[in-house]
Amino acid sequence: MMNERILVVDDEPEIADLVAVYLENEEYLVYRFYTAREALDCIWTKELDLAILDVMLPGRSGFELCQEIRKKETYPVIMLTAKDAEIDKITGLTLGADDYITKPFRPLELVARVKAQLRRYKKYNPAFDRQEEGELLCHKGLTIDVTSHKCTLNEKRLDLTPTEFEILKILCRQKGRVVSSEELFHEIWKDEYYQKSNNTITVHIRHLREKLGDTAERPKYIHTVWGVGYKIEN
C-alpha cells in the first residue's frame, strides 16, 4: 500500500513537529518545513498528496504557497489559521484550499481532516486504483466523467479541485432540484467534526462559477435559490 506524502509547513517548530509525529504514526510520509522558502523547493520537486500550510509564515505566506500549488496541482490543501480569523478562511478557500482548521487545534482532529481529504482525493485522482461503476453526467456542453474524475466544458478540460468536482457532480446528479448548503456538506464532509459554514460552500460555488465562465446574476449553470440552496436547471 502506498504511503501518502504530506507537506507540513509551520514556522512554530513545536506545532510542525507535533503534527508530523501524529501523521507519521498513521504511516504517512511527512515533509516538514518551518519556512516558505524551504517548502517551495519541496512543492516544485516532490510528488505530494496533500499539504498543510500555516497562513502566517516568514517571507511568503501560506496563501502564496497555496497559489504556487494550484498553478500545477489539484491535491488537497488544508490551511492552518489564527483563531476566529474568518477572513483567512475565506481567502484560503478562494485561492483553492479545500479545508481549514483554526489554532489551537487537537492533533487527532487534524488527522481526521487529513484522512477525509485523502479519501476524496483518491476517488478524484485516476493515479489511485479504484473500482467504480461508469457514470457520465452532461449538461449544456459540460461533461463530468465520474469514473475518471474528469470534467470538460465544450471539450476543454476544467482543472477542478476535489471539492469543486464533488459539488458540481452532486448538483448535476440532482439536476432540476435545489440542493441546500447543509446537504452539500453532508455529501462532501460526512465526518461529524466538520462544522457547517455557509461561507465555505459560497466560496467554492464562486470559484466554480469563475471556472465555468458563469455569473450569479445571469447563471447558465449554477443557479442560486436564495435562502434555500443551489441547483442546475433541467
Short mmCIF file of C-alpha atoms in Angstrom, two decimals:
data_model
loop_
_atom_site.label_atom_id
_atom_site.label_comp_id
_atom_site.label_asym_id
_atom_site.label_seq_id
_atom_site.Cartn_x
_atom_site.Cartn_y
_atom_site.Cartn_z
CA MET A 1 0.00 0.00 0.00
CA MET A 2 1.23 3.45 -0.90
CA ASN A 3 2.30 5.82 1.89
CA GLU A 4 0.71 9.17 1.06
CA ARG A 5 3.15 12.09 1.05
CA ILE A 6 2.15 15.10 3.12
CA LEU A 7 3.76 18.53 3.24
CA VAL A 8 3.60 20.29 6.63
CA VAL A 9 4.66 23.95 6.86
CA ASP A 10 4.56 25.94 10.10
CA ASP A 11 7.10 28.43 11.47
CA GLU A 12 6.43 27.20 15.00
CA PRO A 13 8.65 24.08 15.21
CA GLU A 14 6.71 22.60 18.14
CA ILE A 15 3.49 22.65 16.09
CA ALA A 16 5.07 21.33 12.89
CA ASP A 17 6.89 18.60 14.83
CA LEU A 18 3.75 17.58 16.72
CA VAL A 19 1.68 17.36 13.53
CA ALA A 20 4.45 15.32 11.87
CA VAL A 21 4.55 12.86 14.77
CA TYR A 22 0.80 12.23 14.62
CA LEU A 23 0.84 11.82 10.82
CA GLU A 24 3.86 9.54 10.87
CA ASN A 25 2.08 7.40 13.47
CA GLU A 26 -0.55 6.88 10.76
CA GLU A 27 2.28 5.80 8.40
CA TYR A 28 2.17 8.88 6.21
CA LEU A 29 5.42 10.15 4.69
CA VAL A 30 5.86 13.71 6.02
CA TYR A 31 7.93 16.55 4.55
CA ARG A 32 8.22 19.09 7.37
CA PHE A 33 9.41 22.68 6.97
CA TYR A 34 9.46 25.85 9.06
CA THR A 35 9.81 28.41 6.24
CA ALA A 36 8.06 29.07 2.95
CA ARG A 37 11.36 29.09 1.06
CA GLU A 38 12.17 25.52 2.11
CA ALA A 39 8.63 24.41 1.37
CA LEU A 40 8.67 25.88 -2.15
CA ASP A 41 11.56 23.66 -3.16
CA CYS A 42 9.58 20.65 -1.97
CA ILE A 43 6.44 21.79 -3.83
CA TRP A 44 8.41 22.18 -7.06
CA THR A 45 10.43 18.96 -6.85
CA LYS A 46 8.38 16.36 -4.91
CA GLU A 47 5.21 14.48 -5.75
CA LEU A 48 2.77 15.20 -2.94
CA ASP A 49 -0.71 14.00 -1.99
CA LEU A 50 -1.70 16.74 0.48
CA ALA A 51 -0.35 19.96 2.01
CA ILE A 52 -0.94 21.51 5.45
CA LEU A 53 0.01 25.19 5.34
CA ASP A 54 0.13 27.73 8.15
CA VAL A 55 -1.18 31.10 6.95
CA MET A 56 1.35 33.21 8.87
CA LEU A 57 4.86 32.36 7.66
CA PRO A 58 8.01 34.48 7.45
CA GLY A 59 8.78 35.70 3.94
CA ARG A 60 5.96 34.30 1.85
CA SER A 61 2.59 33.44 3.38
CA GLY A 62 0.71 30.17 3.34
CA PHE A 63 -1.67 31.80 0.87
CA GLU A 64 1.20 32.29 -1.59
CA LEU A 65 2.27 28.68 -1.15
CA CYS A 66 -1.30 27.60 -1.88
CA GLN A 67 -1.23 29.68 -5.07
CA GLU A 68 2.03 28.02 -6.14
CA ILE A 69 0.49 24.59 -5.60
CA ARG A 70 -2.65 25.46 -7.56
CA LYS A 71 -0.58 26.55 -10.56
CA LYS A 72 0.07 22.90 -11.34
CA GLU A 73 -1.55 20.57 -8.79
CA THR A 74 -5.02 19.64 -7.54
CA TYR A 75 -4.14 17.67 -4.40
CA PRO A 76 -5.89 18.82 -1.19
CA VAL A 77 -4.64 21.82 0.77
CA ILE A 78 -5.54 22.37 4.43
CA MET A 79 -4.87 25.84 5.84
CA LEU A 80 -3.98 26.50 9.49
CA THR A 81 -5.46 29.83 10.56
CA ALA A 82 -5.49 32.02 13.65
CA LYS A 83 -8.47 31.59 15.95
CA ASP A 84 -11.66 33.13 14.55
CA ALA A 85 -9.80 34.69 11.58
CA GLU A 86 -12.76 34.36 9.20
CA ILE A 87 -11.05 36.42 6.51
CA ASP A 88 -8.15 33.92 6.47
CA LYS A 89 -10.60 31.07 5.91
CA ILE A 90 -12.36 32.83 3.05
CA THR A 91 -9.09 33.93 1.44
CA GLY A 92 -7.65 30.42 1.62
CA LEU A 93 -10.74 28.86 0.10
CA THR A 94 -10.82 31.48 -2.63
CA LEU A 95 -7.22 30.65 -3.55
CA GLY A 96 -8.04 26.95 -3.85
CA ALA A 97 -7.68 25.49 -0.36
CA ASP A 98 -10.01 22.58 0.41
CA ASP A 99 -10.29 22.89 4.18
CA TYR A 100 -9.09 24.92 7.13
CA ILE A 101 -8.54 24.36 10.83
CA THR A 102 -8.10 27.03 13.48
CA LYS A 103 -5.37 27.18 16.10
CA PRO A 104 -5.22 25.87 18.71
CA PHE A 105 -6.43 22.51 17.40
CA ARG A 106 -6.49 18.92 18.56
CA PRO A 107 -3.97 16.84 16.59
CA LEU A 108 -6.43 13.97 16.25
CA GLU A 109 -8.94 16.33 14.64
CA LEU A 110 -6.32 17.39 12.11
CA VAL A 111 -5.52 13.74 11.37
CA ALA A 112 -9.25 13.12 10.80
CA ARG A 113 -9.38 16.05 8.37
CA VAL A 114 -6.34 14.70 6.52
CA LYS A 115 -7.91 11.27 6.18
CA ALA A 116 -11.18 12.75 4.91
CA GLN A 117 -9.41 14.85 2.28
CA LEU A 118 -7.23 11.94 1.13
CA ARG A 119 -10.26 9.68 0.76
CA ARG A 120 -11.81 12.18 -1.61
CA TYR A 121 -8.55 12.80 -3.44
CA LYS A 122 -8.09 9.08 -4.07
CA LYS A 123 -11.53 8.99 -5.66
CA TYR A 124 -10.73 12.06 -7.74
CA ASN A 125 -7.21 11.09 -8.81
CA PRO A 126 -7.02 8.40 -11.54
CA ALA A 127 -3.50 7.51 -10.35
CA PHE A 128 -5.08 5.61 -7.46
CA ASP A 129 -6.61 2.20 -8.11
CA ARG A 130 -10.37 2.03 -7.65
CA GLN A 131 -13.38 0.03 -8.70
CA GLU A 132 -16.24 2.31 -9.67
CA GLU A 133 -19.21 1.92 -11.96
CA GLY A 134 -19.08 4.16 -15.00
CA GLU A 135 -21.20 7.30 -14.98
CA LEU A 136 -21.26 10.27 -17.35
CA LEU A 137 -23.13 13.49 -16.49
CA CYS A 138 -23.79 16.02 -19.28
CA HIS A 139 -25.39 19.48 -19.33
CA LYS A 140 -25.05 22.31 -21.89
CA GLY A 141 -21.55 21.39 -23.06
CA LEU A 142 -20.48 20.38 -19.55
CA THR A 143 -19.38 16.75 -19.20
CA ILE A 144 -18.48 15.07 -15.93
CA ASP A 145 -16.87 11.64 -16.15
CA VAL A 146 -17.45 10.23 -12.67
CA THR A 147 -15.28 7.16 -13.32
CA SER A 148 -12.14 9.04 -14.38
CA HIS A 149 -13.00 12.13 -12.30
CA LYS A 150 -12.51 14.42 -15.29
CA CYS A 151 -14.61 17.42 -16.21
CA THR A 152 -14.76 19.21 -19.56
CA LEU A 153 -16.62 22.29 -20.79
CA ASN A 154 -17.15 22.39 -24.55
CA GLU A 155 -14.49 19.66 -24.83
CA LYS A 156 -11.92 21.73 -22.93
CA ARG A 157 -10.73 20.24 -19.66
CA LEU A 158 -11.59 22.06 -16.44
CA ASP A 159 -9.00 21.85 -13.68
CA LEU A 160 -11.13 21.44 -10.58
CA THR A 161 -10.09 20.75 -7.02
CA PRO A 162 -11.62 17.61 -5.45
CA THR A 163 -14.09 19.76 -3.51
CA GLU A 164 -15.19 21.66 -6.62
CA PHE A 165 -15.58 18.42 -8.55
CA GLU A 166 -17.75 16.90 -5.82
CA ILE A 167 -20.03 19.94 -5.62
CA LEU A 168 -20.53 20.05 -9.39
CA LYS A 169 -21.14 16.29 -9.52
CA ILE A 170 -23.79 16.47 -6.79
CA LEU A 171 -25.60 19.37 -8.48
CA CYS A 172 -25.55 17.64 -11.88
CA ARG A 173 -26.78 14.35 -10.44
CA GLN A 174 -29.72 16.20 -8.88
CA LYS A 175 -30.36 18.44 -11.87
CA GLY A 176 -33.59 20.42 -11.53
CA ARG A 177 -33.66 20.03 -7.75
CA VAL A 178 -32.48 22.61 -5.20
CA VAL A 179 -29.62 21.29 -3.06
CA SER A 180 -29.08 23.09 0.24
CA SER A 181 -25.69 24.06 1.65
CA GLU A 182 -26.32 21.65 4.52
CA GLU A 183 -26.97 18.80 2.10
CA LEU A 184 -23.80 19.59 0.16
CA PHE A 185 -21.87 19.47 3.43
CA HIS A 186 -23.38 16.11 4.33
CA GLU A 187 -22.46 14.68 0.94
CA ILE A 188 -18.91 16.06 0.86
CA TRP A 189 -17.80 16.18 4.51
CA LYS A 190 -19.54 13.23 6.14
CA ASP A 191 -17.34 13.46 9.22
CA GLU A 192 -19.18 14.78 12.25
CA TYR A 193 -16.28 17.04 13.30
CA TYR A 194 -16.90 19.43 10.40
CA GLN A 195 -18.89 22.48 11.47
CA LYS A 196 -21.35 23.87 8.98
CA SER A 197 -20.39 27.18 7.40
CA ASN A 198 -22.39 28.66 4.55
CA ASN A 199 -19.39 30.83 3.69
CA THR A 200 -17.35 27.76 2.80
CA ILE A 201 -19.87 26.48 0.26
CA THR A 202 -20.40 30.01 -1.08
CA VAL A 203 -16.70 30.44 -1.80
CA HIS A 204 -16.43 27.09 -3.57
CA ILE A 205 -19.52 27.91 -5.67
CA ARG A 206 -17.98 31.26 -6.62
CA HIS A 207 -14.77 29.53 -7.63
CA LEU A 208 -16.71 27.01 -9.72
CA ARG A 209 -18.60 29.79 -11.48
CA GLU A 210 -15.35 31.50 -12.40
CA LYS A 211 -14.03 28.31 -13.99
CA LEU A 212 -17.32 27.74 -15.82
CA GLY A 213 -17.42 31.34 -17.05
CA ASP A 214 -20.68 31.68 -15.14
CA THR A 215 -22.13 34.52 -13.05
CA ALA A 216 -24.56 34.63 -10.15
CA GLU A 217 -26.56 37.39 -11.86
CA ARG A 218 -27.06 35.57 -15.18
CA PRO A 219 -26.25 31.93 -14.48
CA LYS A 220 -26.05 29.37 -17.24
CA TYR A 221 -25.11 26.50 -14.95
CA ILE A 222 -25.30 27.06 -11.19
CA HIS A 223 -28.41 28.93 -10.02
CA THR A 224 -28.74 30.35 -6.51
CA VAL A 225 -32.13 29.89 -4.87
CA TRP A 226 -31.89 32.49 -2.12
CA GLY A 227 -32.39 31.16 1.37
CA VAL A 228 -32.62 27.58 0.08
CA GLY A 229 -29.51 26.46 -1.84
CA TYR A 230 -28.23 25.84 -5.36
CA LYS A 231 -29.40 23.98 -8.43
CA ILE A 232 -28.65 23.26 -12.06
CA GLU A 233 -31.74 23.74 -14.22
CA ASN A 234 -33.05 20.91 -16.40
#
